[in-house]
Structures are given as C-alpha cells and as structure tokens.
Coordinates of C-alpha atoms in Angstrom, one line a residue:
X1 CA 68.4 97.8 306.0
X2 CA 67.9 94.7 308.7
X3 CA 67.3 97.5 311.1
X4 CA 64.6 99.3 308.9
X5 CA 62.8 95.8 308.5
X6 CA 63.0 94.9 312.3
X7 CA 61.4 98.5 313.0
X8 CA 58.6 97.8 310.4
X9 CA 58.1 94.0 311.1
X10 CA 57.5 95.5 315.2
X11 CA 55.3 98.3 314.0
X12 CA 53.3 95.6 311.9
X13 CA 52.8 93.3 315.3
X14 CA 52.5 96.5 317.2
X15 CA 49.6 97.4 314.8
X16 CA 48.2 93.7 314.7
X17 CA 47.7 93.9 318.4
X18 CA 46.3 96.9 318.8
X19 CA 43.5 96.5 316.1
X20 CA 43.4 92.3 317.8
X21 CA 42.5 94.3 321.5
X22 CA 40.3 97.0 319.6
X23 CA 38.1 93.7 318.1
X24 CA 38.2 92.5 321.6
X25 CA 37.1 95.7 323.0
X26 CA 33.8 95.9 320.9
X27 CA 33.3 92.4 321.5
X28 CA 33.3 92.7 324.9
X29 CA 30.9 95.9 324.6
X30 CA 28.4 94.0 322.5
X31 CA 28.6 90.6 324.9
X32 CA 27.9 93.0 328.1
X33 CA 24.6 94.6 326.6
X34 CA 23.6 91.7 323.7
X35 CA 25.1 88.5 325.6
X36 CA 24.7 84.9 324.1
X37 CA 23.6 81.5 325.6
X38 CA 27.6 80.5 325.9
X39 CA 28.5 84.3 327.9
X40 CA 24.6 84.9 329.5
X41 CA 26.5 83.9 333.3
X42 CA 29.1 86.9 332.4
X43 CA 27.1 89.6 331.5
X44 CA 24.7 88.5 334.4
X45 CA 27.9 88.0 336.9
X46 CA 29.2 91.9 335.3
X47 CA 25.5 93.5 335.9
X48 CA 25.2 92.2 339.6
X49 CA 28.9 93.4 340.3
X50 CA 28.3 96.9 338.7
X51 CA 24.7 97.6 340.5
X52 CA 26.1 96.1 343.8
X53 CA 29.1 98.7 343.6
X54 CA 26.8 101.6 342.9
X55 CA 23.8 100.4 345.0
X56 CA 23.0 104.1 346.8
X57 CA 25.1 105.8 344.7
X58 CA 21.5 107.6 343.2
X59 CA 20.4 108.7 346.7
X60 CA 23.6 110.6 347.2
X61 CA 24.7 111.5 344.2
X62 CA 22.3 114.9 344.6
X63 CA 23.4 115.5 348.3
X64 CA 27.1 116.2 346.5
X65 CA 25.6 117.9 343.2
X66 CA 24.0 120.7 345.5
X67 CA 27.1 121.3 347.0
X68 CA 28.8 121.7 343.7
X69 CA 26.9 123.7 342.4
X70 CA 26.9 125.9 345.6
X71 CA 30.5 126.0 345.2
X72 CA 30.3 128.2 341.4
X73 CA 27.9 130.7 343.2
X74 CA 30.6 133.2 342.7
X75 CA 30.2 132.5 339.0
X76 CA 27.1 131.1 337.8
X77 CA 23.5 132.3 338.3
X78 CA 21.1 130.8 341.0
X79 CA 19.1 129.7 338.2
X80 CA 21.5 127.9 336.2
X81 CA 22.2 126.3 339.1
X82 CA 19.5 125.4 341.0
X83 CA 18.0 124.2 337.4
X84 CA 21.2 122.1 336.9
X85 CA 20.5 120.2 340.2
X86 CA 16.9 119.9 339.8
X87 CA 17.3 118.1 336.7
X88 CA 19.6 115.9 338.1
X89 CA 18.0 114.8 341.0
X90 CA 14.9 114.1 339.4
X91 CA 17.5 111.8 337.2
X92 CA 18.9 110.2 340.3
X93 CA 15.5 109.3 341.7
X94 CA 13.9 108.4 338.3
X95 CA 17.0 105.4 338.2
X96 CA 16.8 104.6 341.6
X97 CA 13.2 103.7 341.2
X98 CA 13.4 101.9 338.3
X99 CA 16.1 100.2 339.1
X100 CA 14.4 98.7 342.3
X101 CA 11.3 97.8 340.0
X102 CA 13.9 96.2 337.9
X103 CA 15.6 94.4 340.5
X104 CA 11.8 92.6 341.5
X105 CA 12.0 90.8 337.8
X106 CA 13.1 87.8 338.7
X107 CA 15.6 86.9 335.0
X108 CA 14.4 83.5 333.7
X109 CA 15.3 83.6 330.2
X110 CA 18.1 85.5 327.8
X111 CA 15.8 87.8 326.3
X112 CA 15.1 89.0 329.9
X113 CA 18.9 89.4 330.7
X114 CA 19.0 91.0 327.2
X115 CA 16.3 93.4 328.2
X116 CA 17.9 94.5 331.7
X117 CA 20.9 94.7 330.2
X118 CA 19.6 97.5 327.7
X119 CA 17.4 99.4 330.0
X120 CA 20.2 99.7 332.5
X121 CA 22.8 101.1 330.2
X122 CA 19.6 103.6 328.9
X123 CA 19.6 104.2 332.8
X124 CA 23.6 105.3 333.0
X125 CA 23.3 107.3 329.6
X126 CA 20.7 109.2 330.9
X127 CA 22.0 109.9 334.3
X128 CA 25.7 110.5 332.5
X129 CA 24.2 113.1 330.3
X130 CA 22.6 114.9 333.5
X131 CA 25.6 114.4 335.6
X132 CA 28.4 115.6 333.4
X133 CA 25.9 118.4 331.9
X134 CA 27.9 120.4 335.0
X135 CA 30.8 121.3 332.3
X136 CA 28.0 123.6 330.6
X137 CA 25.7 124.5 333.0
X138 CA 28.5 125.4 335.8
X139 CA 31.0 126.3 333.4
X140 CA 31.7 130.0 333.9
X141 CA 34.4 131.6 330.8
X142 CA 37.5 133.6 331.6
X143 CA 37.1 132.1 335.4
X144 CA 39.9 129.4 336.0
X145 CA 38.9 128.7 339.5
X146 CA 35.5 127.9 338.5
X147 CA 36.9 125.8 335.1
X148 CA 39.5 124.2 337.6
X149 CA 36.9 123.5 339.7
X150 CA 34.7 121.7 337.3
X151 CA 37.4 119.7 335.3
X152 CA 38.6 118.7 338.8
X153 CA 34.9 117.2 340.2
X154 CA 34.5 115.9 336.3
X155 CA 37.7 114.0 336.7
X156 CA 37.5 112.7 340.2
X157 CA 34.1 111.4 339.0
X158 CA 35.8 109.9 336.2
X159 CA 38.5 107.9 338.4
X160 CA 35.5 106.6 341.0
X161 CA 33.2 105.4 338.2
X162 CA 36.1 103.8 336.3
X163 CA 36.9 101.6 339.7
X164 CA 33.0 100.7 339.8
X165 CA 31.8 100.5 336.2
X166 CA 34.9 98.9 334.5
X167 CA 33.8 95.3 335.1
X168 CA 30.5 95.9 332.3
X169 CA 32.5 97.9 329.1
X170 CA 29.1 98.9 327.7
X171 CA 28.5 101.2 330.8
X172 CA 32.2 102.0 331.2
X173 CA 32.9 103.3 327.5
X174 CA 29.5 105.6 328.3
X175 CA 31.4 106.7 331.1
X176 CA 34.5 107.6 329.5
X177 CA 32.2 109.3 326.3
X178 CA 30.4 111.5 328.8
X179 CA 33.4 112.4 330.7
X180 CA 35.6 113.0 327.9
X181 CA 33.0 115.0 325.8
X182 CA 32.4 117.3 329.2
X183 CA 35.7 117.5 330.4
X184 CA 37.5 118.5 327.1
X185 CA 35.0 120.2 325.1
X186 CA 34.7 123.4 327.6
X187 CA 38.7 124.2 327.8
X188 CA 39.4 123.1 323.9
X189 CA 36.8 125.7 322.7
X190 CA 38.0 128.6 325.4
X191 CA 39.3 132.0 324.1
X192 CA 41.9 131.5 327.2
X193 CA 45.8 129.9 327.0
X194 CA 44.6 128.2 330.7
X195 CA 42.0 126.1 329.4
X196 CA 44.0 124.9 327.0
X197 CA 46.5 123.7 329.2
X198 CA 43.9 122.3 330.8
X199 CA 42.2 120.4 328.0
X200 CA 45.6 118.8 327.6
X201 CA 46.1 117.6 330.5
X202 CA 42.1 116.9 331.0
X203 CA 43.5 114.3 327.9
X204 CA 46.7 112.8 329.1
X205 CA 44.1 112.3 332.6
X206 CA 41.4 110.2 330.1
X207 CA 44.2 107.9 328.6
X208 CA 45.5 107.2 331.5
X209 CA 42.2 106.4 333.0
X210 CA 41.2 104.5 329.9
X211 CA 44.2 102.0 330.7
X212 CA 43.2 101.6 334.0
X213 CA 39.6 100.6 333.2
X214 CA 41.1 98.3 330.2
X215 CA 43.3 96.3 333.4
X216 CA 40.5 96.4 335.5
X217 CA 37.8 94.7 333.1
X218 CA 40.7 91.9 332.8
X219 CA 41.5 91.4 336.1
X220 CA 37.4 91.6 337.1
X221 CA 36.5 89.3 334.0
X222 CA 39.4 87.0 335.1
X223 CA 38.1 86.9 338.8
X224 CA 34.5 86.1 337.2
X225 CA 35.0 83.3 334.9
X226 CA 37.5 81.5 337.9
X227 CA 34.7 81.9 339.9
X228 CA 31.9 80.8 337.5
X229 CA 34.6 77.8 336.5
X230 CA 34.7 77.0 340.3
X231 CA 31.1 76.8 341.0
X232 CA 30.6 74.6 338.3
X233 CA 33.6 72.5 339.8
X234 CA 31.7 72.9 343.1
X235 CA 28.1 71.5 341.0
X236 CA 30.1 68.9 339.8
X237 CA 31.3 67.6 342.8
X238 CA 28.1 67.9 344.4
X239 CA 26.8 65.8 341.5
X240 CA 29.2 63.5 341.8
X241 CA 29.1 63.0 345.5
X242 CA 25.4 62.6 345.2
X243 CA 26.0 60.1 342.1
X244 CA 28.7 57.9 344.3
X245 CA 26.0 57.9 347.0
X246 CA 23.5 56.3 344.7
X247 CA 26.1 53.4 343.5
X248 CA 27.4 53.3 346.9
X249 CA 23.7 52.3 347.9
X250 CA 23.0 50.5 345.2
X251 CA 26.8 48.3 345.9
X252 CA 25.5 47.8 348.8
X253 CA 21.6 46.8 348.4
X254 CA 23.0 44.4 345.5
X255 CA 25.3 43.2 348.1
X256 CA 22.6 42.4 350.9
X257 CA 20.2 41.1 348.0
X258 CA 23.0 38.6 346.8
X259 CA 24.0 37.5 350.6
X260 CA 20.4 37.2 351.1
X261 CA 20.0 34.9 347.7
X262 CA 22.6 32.9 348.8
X263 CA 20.8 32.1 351.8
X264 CA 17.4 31.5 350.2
X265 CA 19.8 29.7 347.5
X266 CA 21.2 27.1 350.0
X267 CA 17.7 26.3 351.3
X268 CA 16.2 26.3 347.5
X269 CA 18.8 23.5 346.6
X270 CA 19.5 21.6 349.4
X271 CA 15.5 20.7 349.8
X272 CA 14.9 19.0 346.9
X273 CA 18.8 17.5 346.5
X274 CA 18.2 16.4 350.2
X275 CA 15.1 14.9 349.0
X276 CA 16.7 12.9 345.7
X277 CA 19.3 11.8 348.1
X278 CA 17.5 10.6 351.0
X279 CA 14.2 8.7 349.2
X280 CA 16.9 7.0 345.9
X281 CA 18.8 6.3 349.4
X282 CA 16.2 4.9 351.1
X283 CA 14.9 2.7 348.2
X284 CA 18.0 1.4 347.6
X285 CA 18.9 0.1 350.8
X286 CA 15.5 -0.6 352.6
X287 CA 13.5 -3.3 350.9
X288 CA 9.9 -1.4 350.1
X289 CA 6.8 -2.9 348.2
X290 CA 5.7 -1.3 345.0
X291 CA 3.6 1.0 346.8
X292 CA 6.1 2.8 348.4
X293 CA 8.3 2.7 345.3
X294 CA 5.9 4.7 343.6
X295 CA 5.7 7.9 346.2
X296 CA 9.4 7.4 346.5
X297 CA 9.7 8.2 343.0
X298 CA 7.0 10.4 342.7
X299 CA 8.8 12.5 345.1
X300 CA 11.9 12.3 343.8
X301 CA 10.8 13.5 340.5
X302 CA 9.0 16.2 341.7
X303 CA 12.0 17.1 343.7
X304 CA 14.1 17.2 340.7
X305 CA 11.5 19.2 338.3
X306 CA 12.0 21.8 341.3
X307 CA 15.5 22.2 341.4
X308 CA 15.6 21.9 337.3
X309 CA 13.2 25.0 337.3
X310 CA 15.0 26.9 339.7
X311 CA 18.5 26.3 337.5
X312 CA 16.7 26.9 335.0
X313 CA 15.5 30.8 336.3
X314 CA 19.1 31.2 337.0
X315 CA 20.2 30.4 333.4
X316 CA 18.0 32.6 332.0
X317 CA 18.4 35.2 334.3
X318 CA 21.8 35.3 333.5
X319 CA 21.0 35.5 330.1
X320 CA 19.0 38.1 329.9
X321 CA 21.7 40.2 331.8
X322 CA 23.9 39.3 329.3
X323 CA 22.0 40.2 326.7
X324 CA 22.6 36.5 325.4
X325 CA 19.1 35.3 325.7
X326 CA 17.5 33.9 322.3
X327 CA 13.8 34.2 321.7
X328 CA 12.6 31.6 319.2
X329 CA 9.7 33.4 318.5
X330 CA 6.5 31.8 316.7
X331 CA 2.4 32.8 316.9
X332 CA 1.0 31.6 320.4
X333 CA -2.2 32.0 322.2
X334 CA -2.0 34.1 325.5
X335 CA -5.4 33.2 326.3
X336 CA -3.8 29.2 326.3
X337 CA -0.8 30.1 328.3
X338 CA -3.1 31.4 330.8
X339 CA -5.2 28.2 331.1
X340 CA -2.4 25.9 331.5
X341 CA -0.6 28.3 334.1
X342 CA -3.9 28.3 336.1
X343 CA -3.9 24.5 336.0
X344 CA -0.5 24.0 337.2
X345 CA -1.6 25.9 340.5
X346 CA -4.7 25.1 340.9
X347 CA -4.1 22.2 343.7
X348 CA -1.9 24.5 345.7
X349 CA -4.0 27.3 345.4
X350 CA -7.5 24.5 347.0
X351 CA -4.8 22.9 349.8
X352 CA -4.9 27.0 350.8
X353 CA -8.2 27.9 350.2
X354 CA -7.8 30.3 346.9
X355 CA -10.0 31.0 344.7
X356 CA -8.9 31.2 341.2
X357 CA -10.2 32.9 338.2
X358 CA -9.8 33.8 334.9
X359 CA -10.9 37.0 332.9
X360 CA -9.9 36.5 329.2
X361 CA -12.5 37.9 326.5
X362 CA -13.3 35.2 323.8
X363 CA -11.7 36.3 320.6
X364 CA -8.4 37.9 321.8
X365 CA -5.8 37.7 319.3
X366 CA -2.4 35.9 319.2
X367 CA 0.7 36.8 319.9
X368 CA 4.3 36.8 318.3
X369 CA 6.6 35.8 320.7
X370 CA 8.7 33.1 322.8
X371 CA 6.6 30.6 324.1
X372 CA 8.9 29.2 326.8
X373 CA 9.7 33.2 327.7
X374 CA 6.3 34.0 327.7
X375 CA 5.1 31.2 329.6
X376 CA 7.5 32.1 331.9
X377 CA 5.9 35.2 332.8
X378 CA 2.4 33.9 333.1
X379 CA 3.4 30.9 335.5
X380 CA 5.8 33.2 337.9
X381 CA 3.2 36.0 338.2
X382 CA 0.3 33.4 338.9
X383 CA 2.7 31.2 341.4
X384 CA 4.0 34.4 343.2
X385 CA 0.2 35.6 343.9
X386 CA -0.8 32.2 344.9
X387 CA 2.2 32.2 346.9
X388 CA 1.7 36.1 348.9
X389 CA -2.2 35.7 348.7
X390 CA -3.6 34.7 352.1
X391 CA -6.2 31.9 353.0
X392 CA -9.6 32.9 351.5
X393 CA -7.9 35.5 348.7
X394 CA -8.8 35.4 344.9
X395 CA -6.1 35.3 342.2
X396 CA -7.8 36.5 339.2
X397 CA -5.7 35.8 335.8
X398 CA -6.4 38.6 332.8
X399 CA -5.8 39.5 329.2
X400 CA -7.0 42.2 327.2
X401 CA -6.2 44.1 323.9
X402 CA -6.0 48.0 324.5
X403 CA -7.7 50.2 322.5
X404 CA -4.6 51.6 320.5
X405 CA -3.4 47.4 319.7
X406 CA -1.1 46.8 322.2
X407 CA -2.4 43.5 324.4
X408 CA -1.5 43.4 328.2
X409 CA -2.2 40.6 330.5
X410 CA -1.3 39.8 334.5
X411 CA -2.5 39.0 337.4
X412 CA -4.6 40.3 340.5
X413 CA -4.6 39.1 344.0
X414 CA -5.8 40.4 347.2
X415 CA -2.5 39.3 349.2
X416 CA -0.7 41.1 351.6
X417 CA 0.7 43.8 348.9
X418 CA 3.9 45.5 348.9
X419 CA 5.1 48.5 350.5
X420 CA 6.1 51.4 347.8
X421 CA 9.4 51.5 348.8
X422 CA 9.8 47.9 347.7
X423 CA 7.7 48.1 344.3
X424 CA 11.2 49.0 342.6
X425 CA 13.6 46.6 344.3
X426 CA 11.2 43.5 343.9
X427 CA 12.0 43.6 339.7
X428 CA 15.5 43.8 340.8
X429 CA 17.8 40.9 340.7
X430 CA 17.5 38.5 344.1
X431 CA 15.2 41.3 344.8
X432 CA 12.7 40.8 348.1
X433 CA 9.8 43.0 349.5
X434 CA 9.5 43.5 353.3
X435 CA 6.4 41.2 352.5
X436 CA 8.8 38.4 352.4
X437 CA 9.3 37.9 355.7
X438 CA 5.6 37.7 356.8
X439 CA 5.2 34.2 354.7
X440 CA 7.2 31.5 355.0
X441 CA 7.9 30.4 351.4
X442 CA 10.3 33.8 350.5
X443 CA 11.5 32.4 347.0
X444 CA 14.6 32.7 345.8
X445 CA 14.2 36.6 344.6
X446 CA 14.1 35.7 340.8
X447 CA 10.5 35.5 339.6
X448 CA 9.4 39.2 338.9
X449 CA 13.3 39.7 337.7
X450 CA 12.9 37.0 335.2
X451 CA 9.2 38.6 334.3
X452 CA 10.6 41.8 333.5
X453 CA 13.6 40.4 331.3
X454 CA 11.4 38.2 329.3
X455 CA 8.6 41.2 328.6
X456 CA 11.3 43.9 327.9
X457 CA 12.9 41.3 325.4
X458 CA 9.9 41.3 324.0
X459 CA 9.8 45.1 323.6
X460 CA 7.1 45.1 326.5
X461 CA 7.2 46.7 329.8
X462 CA 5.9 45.8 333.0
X463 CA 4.0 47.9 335.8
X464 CA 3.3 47.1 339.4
X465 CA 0.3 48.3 341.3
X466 CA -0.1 47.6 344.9
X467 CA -1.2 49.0 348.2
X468 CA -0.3 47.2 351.8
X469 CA -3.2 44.7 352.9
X470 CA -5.4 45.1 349.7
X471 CA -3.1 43.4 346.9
X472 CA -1.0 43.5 344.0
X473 CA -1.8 44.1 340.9
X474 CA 1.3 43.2 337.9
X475 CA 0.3 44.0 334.2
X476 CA 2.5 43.1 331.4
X477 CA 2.0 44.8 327.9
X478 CA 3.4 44.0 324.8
X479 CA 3.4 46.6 321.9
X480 CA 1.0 45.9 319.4
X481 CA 3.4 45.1 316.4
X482 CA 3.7 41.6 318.2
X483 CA -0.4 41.4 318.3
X484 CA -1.2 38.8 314.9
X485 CA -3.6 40.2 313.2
X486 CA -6.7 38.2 312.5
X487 CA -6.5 38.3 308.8
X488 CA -2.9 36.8 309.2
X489 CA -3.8 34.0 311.4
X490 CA -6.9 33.7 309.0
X491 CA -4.6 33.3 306.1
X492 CA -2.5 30.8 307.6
X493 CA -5.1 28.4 308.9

C-alpha cells in the first residue's frame, strides 16, 4: 500500500510538472509574438538573434530546393516539380524583401515590436507551408527511395531550424507543426509496411528534436536575460560613474568656494575688528579733542554695523540651510523697501559716479512676507550692482505686478556682467563669478546666496540674466497668494 501511494503521489508531481512547463510553454509563445512592457527587451533580444541566424538563409534556400527537386526526377513529373520550386522561390524572395523593408523601421514603441513580431512569424508560416509542401508535391507512393529521400531532407531541415529558431517559440513551434504535419502525414497514410516504419521513427526523430529545442530556448533565454541584466549593470555603472563625477566636482568646487570664503572671511573681519581695536585704542591712550572723538567713534560704529551685518548674513545663511529660518511674516510695502535700500547706497553709488533710479508704478500692491528677509533681498541685490557697476553705470531698482498676480521686483545695472558659466555658481554658497577678480571689493560670497534663500522661503524664485560687459539683470518673483489684495488692505485701514 505505501508503495502504491509513493507511485501515485510521483505520478501526481510528475503530472504537476508537466502541465507547470506546458503553461510555461504557451506563455513563452504568447510573450515572443504579443510581448509586454516588462519582457519587450526579450522578444526584441529573441527576434534579432533568430533573423541574424537566418540572415541569407532566403537567398539560398532555392539554390538547395532545385536540387531536391532534381533529385525525385526519377519519380515525379517535371511539372510537379518545377511548379514546387517556382512557388517556393517566389516565397523565399517575397520574405527576403520584406524583411529588408522591415528591418529599415526603426522600433520606437511596443505596438511596433508587437507588429514585427506578427508579420515575421506570418513571414515563416508562409515560407514553412511552401518549404515543407515537398512531402506532397515530391512525394512519390510505393517508391521508398524517393519517400526516404524526402523524410530525410524534411528532417535535416528540421534539426538546422531547431538550432536557429529555438530562441523565439512562436516561430519554433511553426517549425515543428510544419515539419511534423509533412514529415508524418505522407508515411502514416501509405498503403506500404515501409512507410510506416518510417512514420514511426519520423516520430521518435520529432520528440527528440522537440527536447532539444525545449533546452535550447532555456539555455538561449538564460544567455539573454544575463546579458540584458549585465547591460543594465554596465548603465548603472556608467550612471553612477558619471553621478560620482558630478559630487566629486561639486566636493571639490564647495571645497575651493569655502577655502576661498575663508580668505575673503579673514579680510571681512579683521578690517572692521582692526578698526574697533585701533581707533577705541587710540582714544584711550592718546589725549584727542572732541572733534576727533567724534570721527573716532563714528568710525568705530560704522565699523561694528559692518561686521554685525556680515554675522548676521552668516546666521541666516546657516539658517536657511538648516531649514531653521523663521519668517515673521506681516503686510509690507515693496515699493518702501525699495526707497530705503536706494537711500542706504545712494552716497556710495555719487563717491563712484552712479546713477541711480527707481522704476516702481504708483499703486502696486503689498506684500505678505518677512520684512527683515525681504529687505534683505532688496539691499544685497542693490549693493552688489552698485558694487560690480563701473564708473558712469546706472543701477535702476524695479517692481511690477505680472499679469497672472504674481509681483517680481530686482535690480538692473550695466556692470561688468557675468560669464554663463558662473550664473549658477554665484547663488551658490561662498559662491564667486570670474567677475570678482576684476574689482577689488569681492565680498564675502553670501549676498545672492542669502537672496535666493530668503525668496524661495518665501515660495518665490529667483532668475539671473546677464551678458559679459552689458550687465546683469536679477528678478525676484513671489507667487501671487502673497500679493494683498486691495480690498484687504482696504478693509484693514
């Protein structure tokens, strides 16, 4: 009894697997001719593989048919014969040429690939059909020579397209159809004992053939997807090489732009502490009348308001990186910020000959934002134009509300510009333009970094337009849900 239930429970498994690698079969079948976005690279990998295999197989397929069919003269009629091969080479070059026509699509989408796919399995039905029509047409009754013959060329024909057409199973199990039905059909319905034994070992020939196309799709399908995996791999690599380049670059920019901050750094501070020092120094040893008191401390506070606003950019520099900085946010007048910025300047911008101007429209509406952020903005734009602008340049300070609400404002100049390959790095932080080193003053690298953290914390965005020798342009927009409507500020007055 325990021997009876291990032979069934192996028959069961036996049975499981067979119907498991049937499914798989006409899977396989349907993914070669109807492939999906996940398999498209596999049936386009099994195509290519198949067509490169049987390239000029069409041009010399009818060299060998006319010498088959020579070979049955004994047997079959010049006619039958000569017709057989007429057909068949008008087959041959019917595929070749469509094939080549075929082959000048270039396959963009998967309803192409679909499409190829189809039309070339319609392609080897057709030339199947014509090719193993020799088991009818050559196929002479009661002549075993002439059915050796046949079954023989049918059956080598089998073997070669088996090693070539095994990789895509839609064409293979045409191949083994055609063959079988034209190899077995002839001998099985023959009056003669010969043909019989013929038929069955035509049969044991198929299965056997059959395995061998089953092992060669595996091995081919293996080889395939190791070598699609391995490109990707490759794609990967190349991505990540590239990838490592760009931080590598980038490391190494930030470096240079953080030893070059230090630099300007040392300078920044050490002018106006060197100044505190030396003048609170100099008026406490060195007896001086009120007079001199005065510029003393004049310059001392000056001095200090400098190196508070340059801690100060730092601070909120490395807030903004943090993602700690805090907007106290109330209704403000751009317009206002702009007139006070312009004042700060405006004795800098006369000791070097600038021109200032304002181009506001009356009416423009206010704001809801950070007043200290946002004033920020204004007065680093405006001293960084004043600052790259030439002797005889205008600075030209603007606001303006955009036709879909949104309300930019900036500043122009006609300074010495920046080159394009520096337009990115200058928003960067410590970021400097070659323009830097053609003025004296170089900054400390923080002004158009601190302008872009304030307006993107403010949901704005910044963009930079400037050409060598003509001028910068730097226009900051906010989105219009921070515009106050006019009713609301009328409301609240």
């Amino acid at each position: 009894m325990p021997i009876l239930d291990g032979a069934q429970h192996s028959l069961t498994a036996l049975w499981a697997r067979a119907v498991a690698a049937w499914h798989e079969g006409v899977a396989a079948v349907v993914r070669s001719v109807q492939p999906t976005e996940e398999n498209a690279w596999l049936a386009d990998a099994q195509i290519k593989l198949y067509r490169q295999g049987s390239r000029y197989a069409m041009l010399l397929v009818p060299v060998g048919a006319f010498f088959v069919a020579e070979a049955c003269e004994p047997w079959v009629s010049r006619e039958m014969r000569y017709g057989w091969w007429g057909v068949l080479a008008t087959v041959c070059l019917a595929f070749f040429a469509i094939e080549r026509r075929m082959l000048a699509k270039p396959v963009e989408t998967l309803s192409d690939l679909r499409h190829q796919a189809r039309v070339f399995l319609a392609l080897n039905i057709a030339f199947l059909l014509a090719w193993c029509s020799m088991g009818a047409f050559l196929w002479a009754p009661g002549e075993p020579v002439d059915n050796m013959l046949i079954v023989l060329v049918l059956a080598c024909s089998l073997a070669g397209s088996t090693a070539i057409a095994a990789v895509h199973p839609a064409s293979a199990l045409c191949i083994f159809l055609m063959h079988a039905v034209f190899i077995l059909a002839p001998p099985a319905f023959s009056a003669w004992p010969l043909d019989h034994t013929l038929a069955w070992l035509s049969g044991i020939f198929i299965v056997l053939m059959a395995g061998q196309a089953v092992a060669l799709n595996a091995s081919t399908t293996k080889m395939l997807t190791l070598e699609h995996e391995r490109a990707g791999m490759l794609d990967g690599l190349l991505k990540a090489k590239a990838e490592s380049d760009r931080d590598r670059e980038r490391a190494a920019s930030a470096s240079r732009a953080k030893s070059q901050f230090l630099s300007n750094m040392n300078h920044e501070l050490r002018t106006p502490m060197n100044a505190i020092l030396g003048f609170s120094e100099l008026m406490k040893s060195v007896p001086t009348g009120p007079e001199k008191n005065a510029e003393y401390a004049s310059i001392i506070h000056d001095s200090g308001k400098n190196l508070l606003a340059l801690i100060d950019g730092m601070l909120d520099l490395a807030k903004i990186e943090g993602g700690k900085l805090y907007l106290r946010e109330s209704d403000l007048s751009i317009s206002h910020l702009i007139s006070e910025a312009v004042m700060e300047v405006e004795q800098t911008a006369q000791s070097k000959n600038l021109s200032l101007a304002r181009n506001v429209p009356r009416g423009l509406p206010m704001v809801h934002g950070d007043e200290r952020g946002l004033r920020q903005i204004v007065t680093n734009l405006i001293s960084n134009a004043v600052k790259f602008t030439p002797p005889g340049g205008c600075v030209t300070a603007f606001a303006r509300l955009e036709a879909d609400g949104r309300i930019c404002f900036g500043v122009e100049d006609t300074g010495i510009g920046i080159a394009p390959e520096d337009q990115t790095q200058v928003f960067e932080r410590f970021g400097h333009g070659r323009h830097d080193v053609t003025t004296a003053d170089k900054g400390t690298g923080l002004g158009l970094a601190i302008v872009k953290g304030f307006a993107e914390a403010h949901d704005g965005e910044v963009l930079l337009e400037s050409e060598q020798g003509l001028g910068t342009r730097v226009t900051v927009t906010l989105p219009k849900e921070r515009v106050v409507p006019t009713y609301a500020r009328s409301a609240v007055a």
